[in-house]
PDB file of C-alpha atoms in Angstrom:
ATOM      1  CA  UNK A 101       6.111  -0.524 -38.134  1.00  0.00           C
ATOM      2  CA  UNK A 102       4.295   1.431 -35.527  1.00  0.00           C
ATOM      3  CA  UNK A 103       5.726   1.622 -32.354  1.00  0.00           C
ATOM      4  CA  UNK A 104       2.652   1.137 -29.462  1.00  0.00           C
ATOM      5  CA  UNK A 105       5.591   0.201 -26.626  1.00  0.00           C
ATOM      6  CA  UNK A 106       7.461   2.869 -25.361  1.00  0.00           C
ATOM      7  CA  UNK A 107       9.745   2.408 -22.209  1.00  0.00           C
ATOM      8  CA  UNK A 108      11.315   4.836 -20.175  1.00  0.00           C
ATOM      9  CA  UNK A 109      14.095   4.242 -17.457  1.00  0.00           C
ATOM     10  CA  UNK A 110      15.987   5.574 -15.053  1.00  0.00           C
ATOM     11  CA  UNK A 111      13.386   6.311 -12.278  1.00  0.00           C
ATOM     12  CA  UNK A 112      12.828   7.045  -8.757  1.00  0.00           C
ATOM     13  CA  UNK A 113      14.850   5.899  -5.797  1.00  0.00           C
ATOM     14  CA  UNK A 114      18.201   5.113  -7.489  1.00  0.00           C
ATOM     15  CA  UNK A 115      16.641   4.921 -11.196  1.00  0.00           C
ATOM     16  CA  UNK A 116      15.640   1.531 -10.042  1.00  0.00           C
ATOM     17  CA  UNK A 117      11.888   2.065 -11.703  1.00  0.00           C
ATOM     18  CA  UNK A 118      11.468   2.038 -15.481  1.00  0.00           C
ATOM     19  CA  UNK A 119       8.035   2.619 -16.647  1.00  0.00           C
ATOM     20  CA  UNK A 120       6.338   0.489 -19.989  1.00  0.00           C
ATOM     21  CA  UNK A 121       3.463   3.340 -21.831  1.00  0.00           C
ATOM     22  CA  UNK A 122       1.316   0.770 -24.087  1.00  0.00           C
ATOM     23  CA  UNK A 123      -0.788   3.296 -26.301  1.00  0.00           C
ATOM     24  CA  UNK A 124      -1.923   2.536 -30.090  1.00  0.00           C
ATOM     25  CA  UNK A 125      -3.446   6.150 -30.135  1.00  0.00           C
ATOM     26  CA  UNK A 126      -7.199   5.025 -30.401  1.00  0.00           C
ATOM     27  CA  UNK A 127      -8.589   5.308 -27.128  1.00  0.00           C
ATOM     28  CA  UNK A 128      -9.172   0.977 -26.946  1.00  0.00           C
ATOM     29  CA  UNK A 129      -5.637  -0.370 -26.714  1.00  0.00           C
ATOM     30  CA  UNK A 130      -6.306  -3.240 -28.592  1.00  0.00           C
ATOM     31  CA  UNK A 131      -4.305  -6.512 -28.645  1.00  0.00           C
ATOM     32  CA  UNK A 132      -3.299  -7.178 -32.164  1.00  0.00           C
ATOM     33  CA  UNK A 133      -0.799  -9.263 -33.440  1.00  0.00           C
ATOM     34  CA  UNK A 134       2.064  -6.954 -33.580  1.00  0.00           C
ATOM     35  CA  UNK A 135       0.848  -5.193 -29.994  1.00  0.00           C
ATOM     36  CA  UNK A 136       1.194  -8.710 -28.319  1.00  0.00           C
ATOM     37  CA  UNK A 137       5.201  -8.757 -30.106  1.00  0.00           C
ATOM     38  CA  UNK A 138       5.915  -5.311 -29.188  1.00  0.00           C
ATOM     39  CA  UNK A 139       4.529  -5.709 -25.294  1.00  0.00           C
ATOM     40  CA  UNK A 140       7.010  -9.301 -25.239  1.00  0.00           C
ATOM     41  CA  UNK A 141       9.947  -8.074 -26.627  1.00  0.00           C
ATOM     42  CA  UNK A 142       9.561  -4.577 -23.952  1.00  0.00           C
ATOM     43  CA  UNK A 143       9.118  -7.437 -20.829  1.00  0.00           C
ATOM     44  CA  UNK A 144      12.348  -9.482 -22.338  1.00  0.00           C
ATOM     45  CA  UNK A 145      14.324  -5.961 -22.699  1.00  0.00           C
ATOM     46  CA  UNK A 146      14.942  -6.316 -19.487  1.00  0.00           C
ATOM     47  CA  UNK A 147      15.762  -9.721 -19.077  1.00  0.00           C
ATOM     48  CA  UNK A 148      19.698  -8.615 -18.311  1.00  0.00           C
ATOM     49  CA  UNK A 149      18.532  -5.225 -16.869  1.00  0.00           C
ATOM     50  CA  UNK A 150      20.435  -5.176 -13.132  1.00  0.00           C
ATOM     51  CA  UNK A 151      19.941  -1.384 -12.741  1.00  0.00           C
ATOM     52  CA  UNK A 152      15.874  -1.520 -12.772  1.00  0.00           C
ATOM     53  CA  UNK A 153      13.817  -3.136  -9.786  1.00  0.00           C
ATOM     54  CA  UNK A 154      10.594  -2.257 -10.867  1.00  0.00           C
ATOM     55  CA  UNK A 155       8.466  -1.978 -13.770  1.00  0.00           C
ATOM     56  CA  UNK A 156       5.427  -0.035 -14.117  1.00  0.00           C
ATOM     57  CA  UNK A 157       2.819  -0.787 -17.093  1.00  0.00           C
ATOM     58  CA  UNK A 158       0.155   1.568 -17.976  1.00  0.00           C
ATOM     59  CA  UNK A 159      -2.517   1.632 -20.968  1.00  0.00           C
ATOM     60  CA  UNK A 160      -3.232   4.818 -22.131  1.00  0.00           C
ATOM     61  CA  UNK A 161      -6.017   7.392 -20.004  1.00  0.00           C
ATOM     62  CA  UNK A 162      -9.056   5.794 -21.524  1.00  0.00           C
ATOM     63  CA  UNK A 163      -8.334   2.104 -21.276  1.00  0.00           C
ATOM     64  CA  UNK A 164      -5.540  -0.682 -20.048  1.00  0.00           C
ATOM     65  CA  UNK A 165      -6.750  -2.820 -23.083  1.00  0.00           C
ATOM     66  CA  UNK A 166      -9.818  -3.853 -24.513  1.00  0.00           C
ATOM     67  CA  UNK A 167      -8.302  -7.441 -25.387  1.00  0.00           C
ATOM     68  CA  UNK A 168      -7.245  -8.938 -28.672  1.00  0.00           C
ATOM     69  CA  UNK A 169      -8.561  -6.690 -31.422  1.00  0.00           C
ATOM     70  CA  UNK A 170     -11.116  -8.612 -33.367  1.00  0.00           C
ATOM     71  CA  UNK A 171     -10.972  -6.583 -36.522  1.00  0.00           C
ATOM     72  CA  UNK A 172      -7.221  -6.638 -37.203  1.00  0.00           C
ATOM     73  CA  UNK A 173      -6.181  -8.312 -40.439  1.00  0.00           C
ATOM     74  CA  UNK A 174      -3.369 -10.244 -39.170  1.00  0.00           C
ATOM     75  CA  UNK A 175      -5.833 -11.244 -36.415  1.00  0.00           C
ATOM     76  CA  UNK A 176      -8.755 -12.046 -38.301  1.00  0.00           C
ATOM     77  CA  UNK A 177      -6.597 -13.930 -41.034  1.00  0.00           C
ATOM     78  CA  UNK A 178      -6.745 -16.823 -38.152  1.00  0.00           C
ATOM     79  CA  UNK A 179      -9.988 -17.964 -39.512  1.00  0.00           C
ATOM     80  CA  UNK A 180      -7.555 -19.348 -42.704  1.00  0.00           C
ATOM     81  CA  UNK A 181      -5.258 -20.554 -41.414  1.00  0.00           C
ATOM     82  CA  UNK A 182      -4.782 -24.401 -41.247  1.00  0.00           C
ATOM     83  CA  UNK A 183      -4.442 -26.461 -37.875  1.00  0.00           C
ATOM     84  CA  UNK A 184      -0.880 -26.357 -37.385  1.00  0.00           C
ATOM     85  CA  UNK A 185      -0.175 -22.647 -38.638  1.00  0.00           C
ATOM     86  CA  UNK A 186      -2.997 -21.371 -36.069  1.00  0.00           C
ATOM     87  CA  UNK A 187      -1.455 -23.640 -32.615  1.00  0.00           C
ATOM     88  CA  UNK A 188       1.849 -21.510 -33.661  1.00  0.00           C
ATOM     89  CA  UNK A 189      -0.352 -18.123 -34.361  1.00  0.00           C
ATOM     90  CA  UNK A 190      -2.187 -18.529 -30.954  1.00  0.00           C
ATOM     91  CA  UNK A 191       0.931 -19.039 -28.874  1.00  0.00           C
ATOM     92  CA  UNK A 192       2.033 -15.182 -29.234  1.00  0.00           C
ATOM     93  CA  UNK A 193      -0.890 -14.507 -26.340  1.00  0.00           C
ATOM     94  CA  UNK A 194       0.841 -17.093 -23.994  1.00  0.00           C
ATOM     95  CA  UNK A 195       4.442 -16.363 -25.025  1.00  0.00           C
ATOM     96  CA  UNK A 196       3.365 -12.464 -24.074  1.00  0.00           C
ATOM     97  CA  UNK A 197       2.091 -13.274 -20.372  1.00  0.00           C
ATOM     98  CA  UNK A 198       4.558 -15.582 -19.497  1.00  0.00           C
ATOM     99  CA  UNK A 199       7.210 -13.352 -20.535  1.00  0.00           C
ATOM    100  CA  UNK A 200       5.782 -10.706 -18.285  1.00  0.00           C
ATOM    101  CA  UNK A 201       5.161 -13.118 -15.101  1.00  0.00           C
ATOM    102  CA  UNK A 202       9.125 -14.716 -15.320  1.00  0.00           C
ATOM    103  CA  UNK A 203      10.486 -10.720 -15.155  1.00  0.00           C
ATOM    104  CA  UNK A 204      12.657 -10.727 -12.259  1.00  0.00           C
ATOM    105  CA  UNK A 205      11.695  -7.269 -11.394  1.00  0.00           C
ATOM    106  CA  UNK A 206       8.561  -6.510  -9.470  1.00  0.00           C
ATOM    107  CA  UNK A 207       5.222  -5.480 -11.670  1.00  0.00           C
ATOM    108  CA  UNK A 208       3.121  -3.159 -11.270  1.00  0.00           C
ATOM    109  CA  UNK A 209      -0.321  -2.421 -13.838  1.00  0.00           C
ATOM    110  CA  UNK A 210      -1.726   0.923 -13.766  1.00  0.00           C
ATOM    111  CA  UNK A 211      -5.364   0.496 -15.074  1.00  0.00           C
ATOM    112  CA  UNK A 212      -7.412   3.312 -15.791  1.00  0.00           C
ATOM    113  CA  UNK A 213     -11.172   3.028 -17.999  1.00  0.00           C
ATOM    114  CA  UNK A 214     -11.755  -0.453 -18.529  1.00  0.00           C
ATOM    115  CA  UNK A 215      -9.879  -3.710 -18.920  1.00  0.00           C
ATOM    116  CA  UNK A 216     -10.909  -6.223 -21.044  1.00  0.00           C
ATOM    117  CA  UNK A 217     -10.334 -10.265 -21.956  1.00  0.00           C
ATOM    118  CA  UNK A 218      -6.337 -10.395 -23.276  1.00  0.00           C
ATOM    119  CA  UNK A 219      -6.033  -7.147 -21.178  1.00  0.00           C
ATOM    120  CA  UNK A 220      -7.161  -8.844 -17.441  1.00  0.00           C
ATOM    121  CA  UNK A 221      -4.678 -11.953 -18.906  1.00  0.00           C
ATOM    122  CA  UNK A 222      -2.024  -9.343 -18.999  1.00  0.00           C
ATOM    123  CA  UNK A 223      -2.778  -7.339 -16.010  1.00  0.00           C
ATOM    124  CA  UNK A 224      -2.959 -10.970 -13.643  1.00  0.00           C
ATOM    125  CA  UNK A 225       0.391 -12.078 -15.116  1.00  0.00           C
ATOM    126  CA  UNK A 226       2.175  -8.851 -13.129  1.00  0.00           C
ATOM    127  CA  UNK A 227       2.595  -8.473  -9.335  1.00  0.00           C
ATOM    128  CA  UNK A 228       0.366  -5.838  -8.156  1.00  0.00           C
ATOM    129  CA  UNK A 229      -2.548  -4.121  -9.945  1.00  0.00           C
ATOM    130  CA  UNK A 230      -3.707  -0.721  -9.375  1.00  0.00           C
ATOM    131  CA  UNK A 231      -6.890   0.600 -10.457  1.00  0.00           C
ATOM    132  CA  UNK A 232      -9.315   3.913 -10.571  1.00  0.00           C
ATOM    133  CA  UNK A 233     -12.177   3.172  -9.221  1.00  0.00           C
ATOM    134  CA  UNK A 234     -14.029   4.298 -12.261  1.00  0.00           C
ATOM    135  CA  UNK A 235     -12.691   1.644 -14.373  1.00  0.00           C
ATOM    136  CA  UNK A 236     -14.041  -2.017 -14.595  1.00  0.00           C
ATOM    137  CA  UNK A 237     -12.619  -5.326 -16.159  1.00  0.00           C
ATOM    138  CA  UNK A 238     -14.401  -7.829 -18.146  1.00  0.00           C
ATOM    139  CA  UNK A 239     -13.410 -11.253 -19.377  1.00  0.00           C
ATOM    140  CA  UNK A 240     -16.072 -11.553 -22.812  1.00  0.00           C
ATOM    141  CA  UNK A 241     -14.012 -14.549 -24.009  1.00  0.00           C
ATOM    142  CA  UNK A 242     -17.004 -17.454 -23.486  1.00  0.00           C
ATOM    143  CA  UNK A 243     -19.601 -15.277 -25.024  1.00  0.00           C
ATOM    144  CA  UNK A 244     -17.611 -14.868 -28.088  1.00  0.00           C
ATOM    145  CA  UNK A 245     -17.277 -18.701 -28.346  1.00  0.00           C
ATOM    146  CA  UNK A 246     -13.737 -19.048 -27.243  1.00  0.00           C
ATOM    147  CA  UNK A 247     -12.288 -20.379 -24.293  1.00  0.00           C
ATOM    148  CA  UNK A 248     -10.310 -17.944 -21.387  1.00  0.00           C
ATOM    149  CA  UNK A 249      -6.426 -19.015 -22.542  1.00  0.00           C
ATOM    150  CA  UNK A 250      -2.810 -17.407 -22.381  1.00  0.00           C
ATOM    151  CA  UNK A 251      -2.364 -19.708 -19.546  1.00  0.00           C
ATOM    152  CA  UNK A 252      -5.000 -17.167 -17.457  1.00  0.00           C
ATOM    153  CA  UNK A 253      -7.096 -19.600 -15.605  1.00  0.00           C
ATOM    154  CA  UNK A 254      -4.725 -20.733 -13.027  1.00  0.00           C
ATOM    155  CA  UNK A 255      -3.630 -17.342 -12.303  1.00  0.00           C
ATOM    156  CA  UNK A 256      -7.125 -15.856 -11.723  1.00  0.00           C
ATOM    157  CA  UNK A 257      -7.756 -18.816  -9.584  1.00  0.00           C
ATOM    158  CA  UNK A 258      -5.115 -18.023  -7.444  1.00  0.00           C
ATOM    159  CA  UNK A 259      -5.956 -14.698  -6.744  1.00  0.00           C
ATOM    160  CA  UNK A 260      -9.871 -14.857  -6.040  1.00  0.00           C
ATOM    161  CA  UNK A 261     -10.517 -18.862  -5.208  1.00  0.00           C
ATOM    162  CA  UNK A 262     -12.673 -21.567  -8.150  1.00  0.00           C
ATOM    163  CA  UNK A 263     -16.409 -19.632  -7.487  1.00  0.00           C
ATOM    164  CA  UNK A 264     -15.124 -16.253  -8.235  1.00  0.00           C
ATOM    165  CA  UNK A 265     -12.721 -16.966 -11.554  1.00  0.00           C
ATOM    166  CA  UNK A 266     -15.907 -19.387 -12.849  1.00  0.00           C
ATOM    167  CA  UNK A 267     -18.106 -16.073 -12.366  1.00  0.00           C
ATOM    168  CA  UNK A 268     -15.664 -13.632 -13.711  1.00  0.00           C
ATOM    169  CA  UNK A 269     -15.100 -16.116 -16.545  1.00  0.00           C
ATOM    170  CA  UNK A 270     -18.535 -17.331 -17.364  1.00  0.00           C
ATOM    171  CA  UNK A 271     -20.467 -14.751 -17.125  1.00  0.00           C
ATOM    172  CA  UNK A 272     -19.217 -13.352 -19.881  1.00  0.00           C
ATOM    173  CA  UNK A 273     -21.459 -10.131 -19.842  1.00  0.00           C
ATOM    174  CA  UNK A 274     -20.897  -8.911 -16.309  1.00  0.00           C
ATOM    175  CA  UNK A 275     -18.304  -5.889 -15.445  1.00  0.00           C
ATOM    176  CA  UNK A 276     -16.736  -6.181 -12.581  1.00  0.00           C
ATOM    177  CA  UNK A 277     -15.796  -2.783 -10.823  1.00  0.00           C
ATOM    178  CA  UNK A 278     -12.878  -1.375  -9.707  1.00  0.00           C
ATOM    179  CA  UNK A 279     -14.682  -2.019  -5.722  1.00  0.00           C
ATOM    180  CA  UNK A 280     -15.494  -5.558  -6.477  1.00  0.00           C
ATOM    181  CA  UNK A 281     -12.455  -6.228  -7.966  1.00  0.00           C
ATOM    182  CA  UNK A 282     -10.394  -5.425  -4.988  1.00  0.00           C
ATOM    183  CA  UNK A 283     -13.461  -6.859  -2.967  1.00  0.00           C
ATOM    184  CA  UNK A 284     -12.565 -10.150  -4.805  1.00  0.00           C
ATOM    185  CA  UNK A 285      -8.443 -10.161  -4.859  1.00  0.00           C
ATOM    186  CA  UNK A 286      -8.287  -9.376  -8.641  1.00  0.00           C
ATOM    187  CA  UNK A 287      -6.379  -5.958  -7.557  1.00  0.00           C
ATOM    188  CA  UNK A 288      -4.554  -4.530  -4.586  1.00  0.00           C
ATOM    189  CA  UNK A 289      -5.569  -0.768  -4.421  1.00  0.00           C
ATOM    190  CA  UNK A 290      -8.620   1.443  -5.802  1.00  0.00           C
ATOM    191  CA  UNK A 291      -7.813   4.930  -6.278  1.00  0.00           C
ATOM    192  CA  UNK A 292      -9.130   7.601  -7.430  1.00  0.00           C
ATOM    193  CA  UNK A 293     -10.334   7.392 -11.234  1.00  0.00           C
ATOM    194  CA  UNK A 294      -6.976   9.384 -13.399  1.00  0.00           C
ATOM    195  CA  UNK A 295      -4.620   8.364 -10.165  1.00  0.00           C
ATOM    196  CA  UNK A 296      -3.730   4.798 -10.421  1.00  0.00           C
ATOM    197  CA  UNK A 297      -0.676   5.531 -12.535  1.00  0.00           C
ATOM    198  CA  UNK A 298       0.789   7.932  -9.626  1.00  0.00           C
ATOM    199  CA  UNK A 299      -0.108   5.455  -7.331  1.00  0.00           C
ATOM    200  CA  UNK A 300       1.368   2.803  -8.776  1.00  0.00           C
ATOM    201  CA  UNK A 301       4.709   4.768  -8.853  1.00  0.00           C
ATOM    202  CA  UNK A 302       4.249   5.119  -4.606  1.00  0.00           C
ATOM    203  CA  UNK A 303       3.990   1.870  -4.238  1.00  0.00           C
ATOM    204  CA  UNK A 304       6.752   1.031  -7.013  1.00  0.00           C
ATOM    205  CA  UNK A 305       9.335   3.619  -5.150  1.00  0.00           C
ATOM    206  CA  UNK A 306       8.828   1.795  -2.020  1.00  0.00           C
ATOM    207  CA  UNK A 307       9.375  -1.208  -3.455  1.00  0.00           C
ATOM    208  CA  UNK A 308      12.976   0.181  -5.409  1.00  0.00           C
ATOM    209  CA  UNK A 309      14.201   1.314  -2.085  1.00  0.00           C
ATOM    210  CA  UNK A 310      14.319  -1.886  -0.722  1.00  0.00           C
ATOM    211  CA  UNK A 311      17.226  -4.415  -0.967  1.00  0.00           C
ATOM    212  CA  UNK A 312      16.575  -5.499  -5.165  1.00  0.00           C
ATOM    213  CA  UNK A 313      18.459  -8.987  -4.777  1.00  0.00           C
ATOM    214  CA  UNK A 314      16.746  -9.778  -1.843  1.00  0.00           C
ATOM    215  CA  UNK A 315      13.009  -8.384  -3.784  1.00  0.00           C
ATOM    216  CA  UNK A 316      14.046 -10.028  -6.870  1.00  0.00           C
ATOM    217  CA  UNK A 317      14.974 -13.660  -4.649  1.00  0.00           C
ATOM    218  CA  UNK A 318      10.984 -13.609  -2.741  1.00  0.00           C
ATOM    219  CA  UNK A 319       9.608 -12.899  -6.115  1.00  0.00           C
ATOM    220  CA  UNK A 320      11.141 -15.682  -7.294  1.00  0.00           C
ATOM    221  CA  UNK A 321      10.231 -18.356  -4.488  1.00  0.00           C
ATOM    222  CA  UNK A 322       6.748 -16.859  -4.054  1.00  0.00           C
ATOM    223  CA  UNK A 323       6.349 -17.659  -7.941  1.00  0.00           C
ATOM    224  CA  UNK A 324       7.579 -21.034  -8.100  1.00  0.00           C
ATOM    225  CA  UNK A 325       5.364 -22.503  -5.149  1.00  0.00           C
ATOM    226  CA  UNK A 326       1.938 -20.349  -6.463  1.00  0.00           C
ATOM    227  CA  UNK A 327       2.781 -21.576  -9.971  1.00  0.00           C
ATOM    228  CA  UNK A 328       4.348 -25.329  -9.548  1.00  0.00           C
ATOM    229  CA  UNK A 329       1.348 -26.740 -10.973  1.00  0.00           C
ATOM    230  CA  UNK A 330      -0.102 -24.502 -13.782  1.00  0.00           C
ATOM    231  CA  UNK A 331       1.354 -25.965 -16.933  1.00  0.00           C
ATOM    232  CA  UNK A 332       0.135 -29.226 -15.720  1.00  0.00           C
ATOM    233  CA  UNK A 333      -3.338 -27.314 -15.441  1.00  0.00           C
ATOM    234  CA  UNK A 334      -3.354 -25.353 -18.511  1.00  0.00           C
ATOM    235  CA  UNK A 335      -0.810 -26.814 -20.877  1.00  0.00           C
ATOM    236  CA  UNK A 336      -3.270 -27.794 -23.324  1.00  0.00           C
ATOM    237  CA  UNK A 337      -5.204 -24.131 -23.035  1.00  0.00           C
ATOM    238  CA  UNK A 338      -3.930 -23.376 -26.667  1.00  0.00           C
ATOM    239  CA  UNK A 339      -5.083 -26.095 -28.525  1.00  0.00           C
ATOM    240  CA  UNK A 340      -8.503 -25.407 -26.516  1.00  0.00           C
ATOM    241  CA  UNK A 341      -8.507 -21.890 -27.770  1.00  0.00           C
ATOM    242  CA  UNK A 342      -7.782 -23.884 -31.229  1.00  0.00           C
ATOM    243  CA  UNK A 343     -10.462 -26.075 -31.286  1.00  0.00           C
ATOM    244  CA  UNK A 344     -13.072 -23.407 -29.565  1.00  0.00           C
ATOM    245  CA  UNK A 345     -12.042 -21.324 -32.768  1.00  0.00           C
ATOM    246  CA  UNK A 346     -13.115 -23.987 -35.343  1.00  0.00           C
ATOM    247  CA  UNK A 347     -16.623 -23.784 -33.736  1.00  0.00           C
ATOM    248  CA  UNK A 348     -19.835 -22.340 -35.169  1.00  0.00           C
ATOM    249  CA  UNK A 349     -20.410 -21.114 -31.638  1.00  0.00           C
ATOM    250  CA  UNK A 350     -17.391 -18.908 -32.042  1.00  0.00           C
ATOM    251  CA  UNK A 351     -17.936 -17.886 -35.584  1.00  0.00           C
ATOM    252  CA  UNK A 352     -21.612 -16.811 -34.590  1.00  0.00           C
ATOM    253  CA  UNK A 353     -19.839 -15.044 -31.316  1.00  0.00           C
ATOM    254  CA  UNK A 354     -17.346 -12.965 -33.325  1.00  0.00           C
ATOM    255  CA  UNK A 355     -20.184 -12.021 -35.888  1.00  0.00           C
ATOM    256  CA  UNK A 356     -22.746 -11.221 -33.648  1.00  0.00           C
ATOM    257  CA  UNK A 357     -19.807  -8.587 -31.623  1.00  0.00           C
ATOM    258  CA  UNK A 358     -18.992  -7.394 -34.735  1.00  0.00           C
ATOM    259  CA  UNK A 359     -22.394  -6.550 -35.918  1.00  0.00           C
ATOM    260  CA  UNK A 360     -23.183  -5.406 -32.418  1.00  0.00           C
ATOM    261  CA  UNK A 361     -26.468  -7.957 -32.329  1.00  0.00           C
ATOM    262  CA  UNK A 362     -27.350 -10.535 -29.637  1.00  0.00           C
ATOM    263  CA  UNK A 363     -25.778 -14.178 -30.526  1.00  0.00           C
ATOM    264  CA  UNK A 364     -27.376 -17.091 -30.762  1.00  0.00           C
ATOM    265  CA  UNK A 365     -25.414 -19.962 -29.074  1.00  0.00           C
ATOM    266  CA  UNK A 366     -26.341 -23.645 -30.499  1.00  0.00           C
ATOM    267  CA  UNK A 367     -22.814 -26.010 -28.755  1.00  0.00           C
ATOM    268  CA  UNK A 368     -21.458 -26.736 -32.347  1.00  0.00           C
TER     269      UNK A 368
END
């Protein structure tokens, strides 16, 4: 099996940082299948890890992620599968960002080129997001058909307010830049474009010198009250996803990326 996870720790103040490199080698950083395993089982590595404070994800140079990969087999083997076979297919996206937002340690996503659909689910499930201001995010979801899942919604909404995740959601075309997405609370710090990996180790080493029980403790409280409610508003996000995927809308959606061509939405 290819391996597109590497981790490396032992970092910075104390070796309290340990950094997570997820790179496929093809310049997009797709989400397939096995990517979405590899990333959860790298986040749950560290699930008895005392020694590390902080962890730092990064994408490759060119790109975070450019979302789940569409042309994967595994992936596009969905469109077979029968009702209940899919619900437990379409949970690995949910069972990868929740993973990530319940580490105890404090997260940090280096984003450099552009960050797209599964990849902003992924980046908004960490603690801090750093990004070069060359790079710009993009949630195409709706226009291919489907709905914005993996438990997103909520956590979007939380950082930028209802007007801001319906316009980063719905319009499904629009790129939103490294300026307006710190203008807008989807990141913390802009840097320059090929920096936002150094910078995210600043702010990372600053965070492992501090006190990691106490970090690890606010992380913890500041989660539960910002989250209390989002199963209740996004427990049934899956079977959405489910459902959306069943539609001609979506099949249209997927085709019409696919063959690079405009699609042609009809709400069946």
């Amino acid at each position: 099996m290819t391996d597109f996870v590497k981790i490396e720790k032992g970092l910075g103040p104390e070796g309290r940082i340990a950094v997570v490199r997820f790179d496929r080698g093809d310049g997009i950083n797709a989400l397939s299948p096995e990517a979405l395993r590899q990333l959860t089982a790298a986040a749950r590595s560290f699930e008895d890890d005392s020694a590390t404070s902080v962890v730092v994800l990064t994408g490759s140079a060119a790109a975070f992620s450019a979302g789940f990969d569409l042309k994967d087999a595994e992936g596009r083997s969905r469109k077979d599968m029968d009702l209940g076979t899919l619900r437990r297919h379409l949970k690995l996206g949910p069972r990868l960002t929740h993973a990530w937002q319940e580490m105890e340690q404090i997260t940090i996503a280096a984003i450099e080129g552009f960050c797209v659909g599964g990849g902003v689910a992924l980046a908004v499930a960490l603690d801090f997001r750093v990004m070069g201001r060359d790079a710009h995010l993009r949630v195409p979801e709706i226009g291919l058909g489907m709905n914005m899942s993996w438990q997103s919604i909520p956590r979007i909404l939380h950082l930028i307010g209802p007007a801001r995740t319906k316009q980063a959601v719905i319009l499904a075309d629009q790129r939103i830049s490294a300026d307006e997405a710190y203008e807008w609370g989807l990141v913390e710090q802009v840097v320059d474009p090929g920096h936002a990996f150094d910078a995210a180790m600043e702010l990372a080493r600053k965070v492992a010198a501090q006190p990691p029980l106490s970090v690890a403790m606010t992380k913890l409280t500041v989660n539960r009250l910002a989250h209390a409610l989002d199963n209740l508003a996004s427990h049934m996000d899956v079977d959405q996803f489910a459902l959306a995927s069943l539609s001609e809308d979506h099949k249209e959606g997927v085709e019409a990326f696919l063959t690079r061509r405009k699609p042609k939405f009809r709400g069946r």
